[in-house]
PDB file of C-alpha atoms in Angstrom:
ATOM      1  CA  UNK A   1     -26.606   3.695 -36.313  1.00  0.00           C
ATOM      2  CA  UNK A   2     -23.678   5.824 -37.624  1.00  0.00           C
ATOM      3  CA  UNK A   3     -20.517   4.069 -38.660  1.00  0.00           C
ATOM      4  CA  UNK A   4     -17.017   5.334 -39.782  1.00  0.00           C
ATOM      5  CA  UNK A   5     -14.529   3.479 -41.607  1.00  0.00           C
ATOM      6  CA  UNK A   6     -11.639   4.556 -41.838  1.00  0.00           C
ATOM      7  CA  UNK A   7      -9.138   2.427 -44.608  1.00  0.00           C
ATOM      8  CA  UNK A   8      -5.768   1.732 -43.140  1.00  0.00           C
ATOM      9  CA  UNK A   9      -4.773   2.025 -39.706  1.00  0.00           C
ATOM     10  CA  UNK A  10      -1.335   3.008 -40.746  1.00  0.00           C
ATOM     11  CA  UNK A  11       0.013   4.971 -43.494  1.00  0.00           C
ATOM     12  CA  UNK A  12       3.394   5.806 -44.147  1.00  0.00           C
ATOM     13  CA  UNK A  13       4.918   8.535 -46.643  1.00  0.00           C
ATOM     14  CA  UNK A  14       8.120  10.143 -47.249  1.00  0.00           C
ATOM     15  CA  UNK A  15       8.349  13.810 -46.179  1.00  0.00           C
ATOM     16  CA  UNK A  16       7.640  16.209 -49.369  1.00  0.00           C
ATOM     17  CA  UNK A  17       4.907  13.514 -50.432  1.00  0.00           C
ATOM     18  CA  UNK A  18       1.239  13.477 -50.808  1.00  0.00           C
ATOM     19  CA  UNK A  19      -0.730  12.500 -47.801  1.00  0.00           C
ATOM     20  CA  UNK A  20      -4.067  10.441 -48.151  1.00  0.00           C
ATOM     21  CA  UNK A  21      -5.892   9.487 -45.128  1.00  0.00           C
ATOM     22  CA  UNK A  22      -9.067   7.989 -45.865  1.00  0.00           C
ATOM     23  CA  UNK A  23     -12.619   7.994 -44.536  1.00  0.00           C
ATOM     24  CA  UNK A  24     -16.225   6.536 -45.451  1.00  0.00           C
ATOM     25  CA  UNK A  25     -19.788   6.813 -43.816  1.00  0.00           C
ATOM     26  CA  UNK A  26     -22.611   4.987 -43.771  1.00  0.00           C
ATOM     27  CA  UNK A  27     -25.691   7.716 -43.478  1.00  0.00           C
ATOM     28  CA  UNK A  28     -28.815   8.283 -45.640  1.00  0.00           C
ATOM     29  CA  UNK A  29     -28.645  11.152 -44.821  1.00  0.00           C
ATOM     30  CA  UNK A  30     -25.317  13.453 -45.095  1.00  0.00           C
ATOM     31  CA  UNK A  31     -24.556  14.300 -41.317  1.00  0.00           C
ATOM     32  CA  UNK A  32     -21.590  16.642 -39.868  1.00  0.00           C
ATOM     33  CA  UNK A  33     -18.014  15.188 -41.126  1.00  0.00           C
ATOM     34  CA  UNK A  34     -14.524  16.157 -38.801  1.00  0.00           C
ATOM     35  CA  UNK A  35     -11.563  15.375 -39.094  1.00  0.00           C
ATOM     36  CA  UNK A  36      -9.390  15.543 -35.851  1.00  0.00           C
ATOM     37  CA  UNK A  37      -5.653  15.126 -35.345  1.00  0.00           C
ATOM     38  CA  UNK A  38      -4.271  14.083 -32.002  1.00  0.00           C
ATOM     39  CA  UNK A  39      -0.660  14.363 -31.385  1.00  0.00           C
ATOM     40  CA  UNK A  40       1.211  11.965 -28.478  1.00  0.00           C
ATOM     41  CA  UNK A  41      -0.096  12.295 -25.400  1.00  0.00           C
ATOM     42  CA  UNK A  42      -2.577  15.098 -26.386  1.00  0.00           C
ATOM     43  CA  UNK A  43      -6.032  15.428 -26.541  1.00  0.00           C
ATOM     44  CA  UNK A  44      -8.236  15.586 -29.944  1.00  0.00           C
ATOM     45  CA  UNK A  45      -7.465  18.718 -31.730  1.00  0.00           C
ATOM     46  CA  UNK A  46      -9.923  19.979 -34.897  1.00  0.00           C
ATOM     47  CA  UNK A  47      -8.386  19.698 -38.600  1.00  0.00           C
ATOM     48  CA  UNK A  48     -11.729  20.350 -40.497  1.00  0.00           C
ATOM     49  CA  UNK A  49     -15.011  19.681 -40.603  1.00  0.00           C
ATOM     50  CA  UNK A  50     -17.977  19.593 -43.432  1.00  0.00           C
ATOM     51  CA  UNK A  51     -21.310  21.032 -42.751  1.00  0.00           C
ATOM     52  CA  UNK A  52     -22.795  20.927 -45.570  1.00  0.00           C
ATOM     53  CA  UNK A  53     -20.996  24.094 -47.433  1.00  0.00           C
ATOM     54  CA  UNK A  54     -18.540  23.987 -49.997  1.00  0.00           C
ATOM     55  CA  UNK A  55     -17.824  20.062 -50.397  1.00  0.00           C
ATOM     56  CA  UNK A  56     -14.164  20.984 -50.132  1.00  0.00           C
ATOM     57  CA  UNK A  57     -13.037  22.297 -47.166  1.00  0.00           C
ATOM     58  CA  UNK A  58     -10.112  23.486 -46.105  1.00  0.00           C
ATOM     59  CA  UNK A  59      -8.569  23.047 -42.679  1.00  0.00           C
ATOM     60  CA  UNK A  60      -5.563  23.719 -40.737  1.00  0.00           C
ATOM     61  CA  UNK A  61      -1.915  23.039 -41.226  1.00  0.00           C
ATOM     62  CA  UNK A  62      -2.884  22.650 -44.644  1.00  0.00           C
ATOM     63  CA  UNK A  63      -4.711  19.700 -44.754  1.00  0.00           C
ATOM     64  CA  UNK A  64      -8.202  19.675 -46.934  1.00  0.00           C
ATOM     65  CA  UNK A  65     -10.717  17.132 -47.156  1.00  0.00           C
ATOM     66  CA  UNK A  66     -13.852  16.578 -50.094  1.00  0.00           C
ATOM     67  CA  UNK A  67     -17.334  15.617 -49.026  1.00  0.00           C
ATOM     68  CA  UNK A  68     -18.324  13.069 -51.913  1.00  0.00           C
ATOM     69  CA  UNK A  69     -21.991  11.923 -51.562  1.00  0.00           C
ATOM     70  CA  UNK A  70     -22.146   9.495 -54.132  1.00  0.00           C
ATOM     71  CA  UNK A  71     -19.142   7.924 -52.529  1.00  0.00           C
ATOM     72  CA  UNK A  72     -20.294   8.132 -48.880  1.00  0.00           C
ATOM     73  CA  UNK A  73     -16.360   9.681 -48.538  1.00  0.00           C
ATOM     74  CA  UNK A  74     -14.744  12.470 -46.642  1.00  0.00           C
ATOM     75  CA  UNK A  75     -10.757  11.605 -47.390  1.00  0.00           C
ATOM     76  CA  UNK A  76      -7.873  14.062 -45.896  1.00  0.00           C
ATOM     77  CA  UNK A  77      -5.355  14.815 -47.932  1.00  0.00           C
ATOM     78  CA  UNK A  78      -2.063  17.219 -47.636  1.00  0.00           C
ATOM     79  CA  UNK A  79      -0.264  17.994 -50.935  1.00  0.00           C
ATOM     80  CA  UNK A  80       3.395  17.858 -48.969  1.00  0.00           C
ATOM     81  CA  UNK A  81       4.208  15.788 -45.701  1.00  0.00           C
ATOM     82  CA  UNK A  82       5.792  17.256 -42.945  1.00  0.00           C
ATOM     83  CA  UNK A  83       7.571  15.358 -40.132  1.00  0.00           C
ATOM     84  CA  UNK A  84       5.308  16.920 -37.898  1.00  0.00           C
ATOM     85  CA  UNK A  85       2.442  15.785 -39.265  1.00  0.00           C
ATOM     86  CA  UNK A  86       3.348  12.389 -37.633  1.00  0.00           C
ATOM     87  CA  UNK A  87       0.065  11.947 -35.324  1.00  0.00           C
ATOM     88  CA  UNK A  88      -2.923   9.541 -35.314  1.00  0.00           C
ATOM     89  CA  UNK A  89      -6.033  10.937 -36.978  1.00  0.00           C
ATOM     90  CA  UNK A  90      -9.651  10.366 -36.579  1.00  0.00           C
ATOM     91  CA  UNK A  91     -12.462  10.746 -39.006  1.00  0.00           C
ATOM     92  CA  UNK A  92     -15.814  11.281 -37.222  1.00  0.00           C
ATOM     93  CA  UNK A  93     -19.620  12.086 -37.666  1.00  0.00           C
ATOM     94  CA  UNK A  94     -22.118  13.691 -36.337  1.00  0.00           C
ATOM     95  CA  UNK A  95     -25.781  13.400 -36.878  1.00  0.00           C
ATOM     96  CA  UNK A  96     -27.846  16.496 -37.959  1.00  0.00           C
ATOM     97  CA  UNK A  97     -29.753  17.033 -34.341  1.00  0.00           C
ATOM     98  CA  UNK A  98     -28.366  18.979 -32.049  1.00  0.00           C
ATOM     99  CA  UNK A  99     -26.609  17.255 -29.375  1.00  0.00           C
ATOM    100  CA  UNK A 100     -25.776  14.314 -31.003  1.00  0.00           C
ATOM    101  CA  UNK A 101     -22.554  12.569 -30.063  1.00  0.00           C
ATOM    102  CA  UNK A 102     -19.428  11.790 -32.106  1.00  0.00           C
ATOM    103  CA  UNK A 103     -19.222   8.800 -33.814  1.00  0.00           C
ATOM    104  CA  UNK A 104     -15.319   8.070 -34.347  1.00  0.00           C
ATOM    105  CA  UNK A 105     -13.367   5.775 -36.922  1.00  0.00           C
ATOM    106  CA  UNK A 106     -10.810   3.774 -35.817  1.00  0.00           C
ATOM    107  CA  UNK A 107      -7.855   6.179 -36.485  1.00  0.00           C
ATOM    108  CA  UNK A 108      -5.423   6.425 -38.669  1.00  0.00           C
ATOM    109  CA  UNK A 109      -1.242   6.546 -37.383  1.00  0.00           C
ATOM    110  CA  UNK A 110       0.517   8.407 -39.770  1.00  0.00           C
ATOM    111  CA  UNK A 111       4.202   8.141 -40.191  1.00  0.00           C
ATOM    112  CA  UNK A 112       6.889  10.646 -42.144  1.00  0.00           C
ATOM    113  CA  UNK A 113       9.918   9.355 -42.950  1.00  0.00           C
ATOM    114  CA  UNK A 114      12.829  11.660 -43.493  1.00  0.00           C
TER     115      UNK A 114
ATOM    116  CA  UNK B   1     -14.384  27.414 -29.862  1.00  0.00           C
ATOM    117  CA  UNK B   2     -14.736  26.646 -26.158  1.00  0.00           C
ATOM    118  CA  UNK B   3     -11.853  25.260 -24.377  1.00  0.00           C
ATOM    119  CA  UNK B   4     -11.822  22.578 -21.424  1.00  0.00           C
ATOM    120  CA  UNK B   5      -9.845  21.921 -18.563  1.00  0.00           C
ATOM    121  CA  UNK B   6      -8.924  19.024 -17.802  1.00  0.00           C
ATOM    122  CA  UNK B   7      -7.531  17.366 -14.592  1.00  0.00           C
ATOM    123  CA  UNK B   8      -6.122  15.787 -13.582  1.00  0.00           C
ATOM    124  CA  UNK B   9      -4.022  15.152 -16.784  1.00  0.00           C
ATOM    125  CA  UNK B  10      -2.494  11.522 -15.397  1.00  0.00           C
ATOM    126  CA  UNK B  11      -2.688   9.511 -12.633  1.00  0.00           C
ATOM    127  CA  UNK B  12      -1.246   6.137 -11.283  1.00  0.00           C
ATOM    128  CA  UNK B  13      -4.007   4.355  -9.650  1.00  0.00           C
ATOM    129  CA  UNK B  14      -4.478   1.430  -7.045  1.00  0.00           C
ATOM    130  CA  UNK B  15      -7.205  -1.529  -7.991  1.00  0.00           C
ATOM    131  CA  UNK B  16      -9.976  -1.026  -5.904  1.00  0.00           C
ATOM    132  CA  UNK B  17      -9.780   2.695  -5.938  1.00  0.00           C
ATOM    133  CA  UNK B  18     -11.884   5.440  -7.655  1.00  0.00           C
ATOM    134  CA  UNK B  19     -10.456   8.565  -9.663  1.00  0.00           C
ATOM    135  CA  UNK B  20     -12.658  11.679 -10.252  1.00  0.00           C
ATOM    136  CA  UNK B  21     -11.464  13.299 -13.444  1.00  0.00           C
ATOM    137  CA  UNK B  22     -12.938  17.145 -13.577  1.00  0.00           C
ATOM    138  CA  UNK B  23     -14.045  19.049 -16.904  1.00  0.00           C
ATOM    139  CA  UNK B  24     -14.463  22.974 -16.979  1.00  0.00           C
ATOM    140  CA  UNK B  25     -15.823  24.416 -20.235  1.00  0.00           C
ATOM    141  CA  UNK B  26     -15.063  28.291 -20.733  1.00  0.00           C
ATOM    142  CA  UNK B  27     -18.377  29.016 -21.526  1.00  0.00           C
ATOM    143  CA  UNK B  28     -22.101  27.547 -21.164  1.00  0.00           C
ATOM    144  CA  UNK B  29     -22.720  24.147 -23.177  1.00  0.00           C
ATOM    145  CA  UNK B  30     -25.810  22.056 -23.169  1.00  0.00           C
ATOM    146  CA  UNK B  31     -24.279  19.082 -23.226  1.00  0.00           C
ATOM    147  CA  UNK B  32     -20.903  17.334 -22.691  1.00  0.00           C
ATOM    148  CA  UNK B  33     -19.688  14.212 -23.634  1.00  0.00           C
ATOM    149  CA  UNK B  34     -17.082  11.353 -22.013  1.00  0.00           C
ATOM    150  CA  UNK B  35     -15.414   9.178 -24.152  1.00  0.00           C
ATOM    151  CA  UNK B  36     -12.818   6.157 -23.649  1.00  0.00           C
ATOM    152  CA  UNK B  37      -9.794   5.925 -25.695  1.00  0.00           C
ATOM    153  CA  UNK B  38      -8.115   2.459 -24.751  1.00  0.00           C
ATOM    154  CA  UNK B  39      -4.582   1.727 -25.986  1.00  0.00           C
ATOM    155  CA  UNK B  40      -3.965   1.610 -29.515  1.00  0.00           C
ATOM    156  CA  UNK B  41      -7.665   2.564 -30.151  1.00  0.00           C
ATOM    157  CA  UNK B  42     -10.296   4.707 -30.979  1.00  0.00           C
ATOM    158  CA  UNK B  43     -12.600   6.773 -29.208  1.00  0.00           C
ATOM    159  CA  UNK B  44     -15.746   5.278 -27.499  1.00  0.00           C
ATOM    160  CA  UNK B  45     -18.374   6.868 -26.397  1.00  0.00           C
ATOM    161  CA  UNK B  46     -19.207   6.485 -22.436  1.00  0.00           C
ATOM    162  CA  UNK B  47     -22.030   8.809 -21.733  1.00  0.00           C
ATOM    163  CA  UNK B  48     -23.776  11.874 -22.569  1.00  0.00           C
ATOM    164  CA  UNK B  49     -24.311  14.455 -19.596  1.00  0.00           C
ATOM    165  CA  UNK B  50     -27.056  16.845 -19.901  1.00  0.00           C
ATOM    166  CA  UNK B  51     -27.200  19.905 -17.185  1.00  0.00           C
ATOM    167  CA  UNK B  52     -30.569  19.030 -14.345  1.00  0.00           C
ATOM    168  CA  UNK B  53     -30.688  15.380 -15.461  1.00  0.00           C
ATOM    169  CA  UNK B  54     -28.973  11.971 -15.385  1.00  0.00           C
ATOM    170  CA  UNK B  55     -26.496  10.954 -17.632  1.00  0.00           C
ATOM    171  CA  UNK B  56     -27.373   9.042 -20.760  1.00  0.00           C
ATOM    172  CA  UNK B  57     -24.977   5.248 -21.046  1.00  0.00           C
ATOM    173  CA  UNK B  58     -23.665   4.052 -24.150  1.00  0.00           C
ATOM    174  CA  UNK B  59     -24.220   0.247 -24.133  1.00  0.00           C
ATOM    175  CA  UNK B  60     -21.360  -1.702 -22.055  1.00  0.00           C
ATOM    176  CA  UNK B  61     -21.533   1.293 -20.057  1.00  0.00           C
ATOM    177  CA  UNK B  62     -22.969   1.772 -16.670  1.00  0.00           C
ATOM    178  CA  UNK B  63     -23.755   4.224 -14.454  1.00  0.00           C
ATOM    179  CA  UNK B  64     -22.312   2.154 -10.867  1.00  0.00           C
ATOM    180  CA  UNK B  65     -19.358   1.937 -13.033  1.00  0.00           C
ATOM    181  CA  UNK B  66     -18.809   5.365 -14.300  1.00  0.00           C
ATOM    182  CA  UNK B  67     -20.660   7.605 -11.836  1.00  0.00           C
ATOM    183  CA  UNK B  68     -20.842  11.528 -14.094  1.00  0.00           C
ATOM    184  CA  UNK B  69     -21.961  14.249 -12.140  1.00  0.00           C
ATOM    185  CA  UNK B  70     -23.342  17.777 -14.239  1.00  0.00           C
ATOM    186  CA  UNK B  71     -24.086  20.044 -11.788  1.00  0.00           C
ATOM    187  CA  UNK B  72     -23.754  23.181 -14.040  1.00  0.00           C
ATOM    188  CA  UNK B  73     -23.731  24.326 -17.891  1.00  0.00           C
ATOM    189  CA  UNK B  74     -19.895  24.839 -17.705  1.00  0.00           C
ATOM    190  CA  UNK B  75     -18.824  21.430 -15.344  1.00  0.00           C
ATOM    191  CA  UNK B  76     -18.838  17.667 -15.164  1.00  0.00           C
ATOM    192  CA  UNK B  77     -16.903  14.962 -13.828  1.00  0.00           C
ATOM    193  CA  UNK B  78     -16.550  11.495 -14.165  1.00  0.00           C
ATOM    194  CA  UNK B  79     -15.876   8.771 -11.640  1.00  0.00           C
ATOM    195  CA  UNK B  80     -14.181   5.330 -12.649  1.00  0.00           C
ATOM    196  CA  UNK B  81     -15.255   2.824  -9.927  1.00  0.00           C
ATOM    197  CA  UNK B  82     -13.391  -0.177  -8.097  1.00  0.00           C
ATOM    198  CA  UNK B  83     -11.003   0.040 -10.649  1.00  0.00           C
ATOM    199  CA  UNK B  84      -8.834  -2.811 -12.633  1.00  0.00           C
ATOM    200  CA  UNK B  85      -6.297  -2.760 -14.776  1.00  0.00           C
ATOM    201  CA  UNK B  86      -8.272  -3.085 -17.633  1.00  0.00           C
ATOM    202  CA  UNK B  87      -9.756   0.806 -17.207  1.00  0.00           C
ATOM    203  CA  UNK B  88      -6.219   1.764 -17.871  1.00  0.00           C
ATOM    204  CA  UNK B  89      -7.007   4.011 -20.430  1.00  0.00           C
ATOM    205  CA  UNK B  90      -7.039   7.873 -21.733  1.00  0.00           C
ATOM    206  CA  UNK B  91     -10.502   9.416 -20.828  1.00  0.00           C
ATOM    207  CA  UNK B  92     -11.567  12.668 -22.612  1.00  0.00           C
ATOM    208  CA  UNK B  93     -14.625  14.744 -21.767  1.00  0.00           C
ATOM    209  CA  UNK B  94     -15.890  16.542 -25.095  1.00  0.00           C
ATOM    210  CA  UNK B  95     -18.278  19.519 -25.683  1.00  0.00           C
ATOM    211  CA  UNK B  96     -19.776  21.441 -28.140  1.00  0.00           C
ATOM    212  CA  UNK B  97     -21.257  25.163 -28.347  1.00  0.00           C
ATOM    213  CA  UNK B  98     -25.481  24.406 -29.099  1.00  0.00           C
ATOM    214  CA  UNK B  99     -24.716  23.213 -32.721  1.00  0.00           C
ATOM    215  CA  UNK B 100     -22.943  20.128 -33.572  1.00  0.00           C
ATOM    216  CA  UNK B 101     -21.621  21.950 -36.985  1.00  0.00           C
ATOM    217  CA  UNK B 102     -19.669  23.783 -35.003  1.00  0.00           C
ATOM    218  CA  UNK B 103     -17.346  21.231 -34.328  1.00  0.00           C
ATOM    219  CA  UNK B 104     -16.733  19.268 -30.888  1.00  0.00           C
ATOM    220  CA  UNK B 105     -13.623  20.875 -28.566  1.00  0.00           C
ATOM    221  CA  UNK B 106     -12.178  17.607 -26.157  1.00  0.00           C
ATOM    222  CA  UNK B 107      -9.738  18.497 -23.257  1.00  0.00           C
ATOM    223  CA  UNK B 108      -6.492  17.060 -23.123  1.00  0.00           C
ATOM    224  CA  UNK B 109      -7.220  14.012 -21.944  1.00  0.00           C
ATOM    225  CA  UNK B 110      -6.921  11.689 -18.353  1.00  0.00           C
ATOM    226  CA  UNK B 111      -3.932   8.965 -18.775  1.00  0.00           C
ATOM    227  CA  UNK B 112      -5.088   6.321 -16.306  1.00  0.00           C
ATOM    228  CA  UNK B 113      -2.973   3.677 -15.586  1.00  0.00           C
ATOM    229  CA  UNK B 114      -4.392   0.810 -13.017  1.00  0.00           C
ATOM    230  CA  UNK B 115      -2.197  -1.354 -11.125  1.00  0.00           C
TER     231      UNK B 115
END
């Protein structure tokens, strides 16, 4: 079965500062990668995803993420933190069949301080 | 991307009682997903709902429990059963258009709180 782990369930950084949220698989083969950010009391909204294009991918607010195979990795990153990128985020995978679910990391909170 | 509706968005709840939380997809989708966010945590993965046939249960997941109705390609609800406090939780109902690579739209979410 798929798994997601995602290192650190909290990361803080100082607004202006680099933002790394990161994410591993475990897959033989490479499935669908997202990223998804969800704000307080809001539902799960898309950041990125990989499917199997360009290894790095851009996404929105800009936030980009690169699919390493040999590292089994699909890290976020942001060159600048914003306040309001304050929000937990999820890593998640998908297998390569259609209609397979989402298989979700733990999350990761991430805090901007002024 | 489709979007979802989702109601109702919270809801204060009785033990004992049942809530129906409703999903409406903007356009057709195969096949829609519930997931259970519980404080603090990830997502996990209830059931998968296919249109014309019965759900599919995660494990720890059952079907007396969580009751999921698809009657249509663009609807689905979920029923939590005899509820306790500890199904006070966010639920989210989750869809995506045929391909997974397209990415997975979720509605807004169902804050339940049981007391």
């Amino acid at each position: 079965a798929q798994s997601v782990t995602q290192l650190g369930s909290h990361v803080s950084v100082s607004e202006g500062a680099l933002v790394l949220l990161r994410c591993n698989y475990s897959s033989s083969v490479p499935p669908y990668l997202f990223w998804y950010v969800q704000y307080p009391n809001q539902g799960l909204q898309l950041l990125l995803k990989y499917t199997s294009a360009a290894t790095l991918v851009k996404g929105i607010n800009g936030f980009e993420a690169e699919f390493k195979k040999s590292e089994t990795s699909f890290h976020l990153t942001k060159p600048s933190a914003h306040m309001s990128d304050a929000a937990e985020y999820f890593c998640a995978v998908s297998e390569r069949n259609a209609g397979n679910m989402l298989t979700f990391g733990g999350g990761t909170r991430l805090m901007v301080k002024p | 991307s489709a979007v979802i509706s989702q109601k109702p968005s919270r809801d204060i709840c009785q033990r004992g009682t049942s809530l129906t939380i409703q999903c409406q997809v903007d356009s057709q989708v195969t096949m829609m997903f519930w997931y259970r966010q519980q404080p603090g945590q990830s997502l996990t993965l209830i059931a998968t709902a296919n249109q014309g046939s019965e759900a599919t249960y995660e494990s720890g997941f059952v079907i007396d429990k969580f009751p999921i109705s698809r009657p249509n390609l663009t609807f689905s609800t979920l029923t939590v059963s005899n509820m306790s406090p500890e199904d006070s939780s966010i639920y989210l109902c989750s869809a995506h258009l045929d391909r997974p690579q397209y990415g997975y739209t979720f509605g807004s979410g169902t804050r339940l709180t049981v007391v």
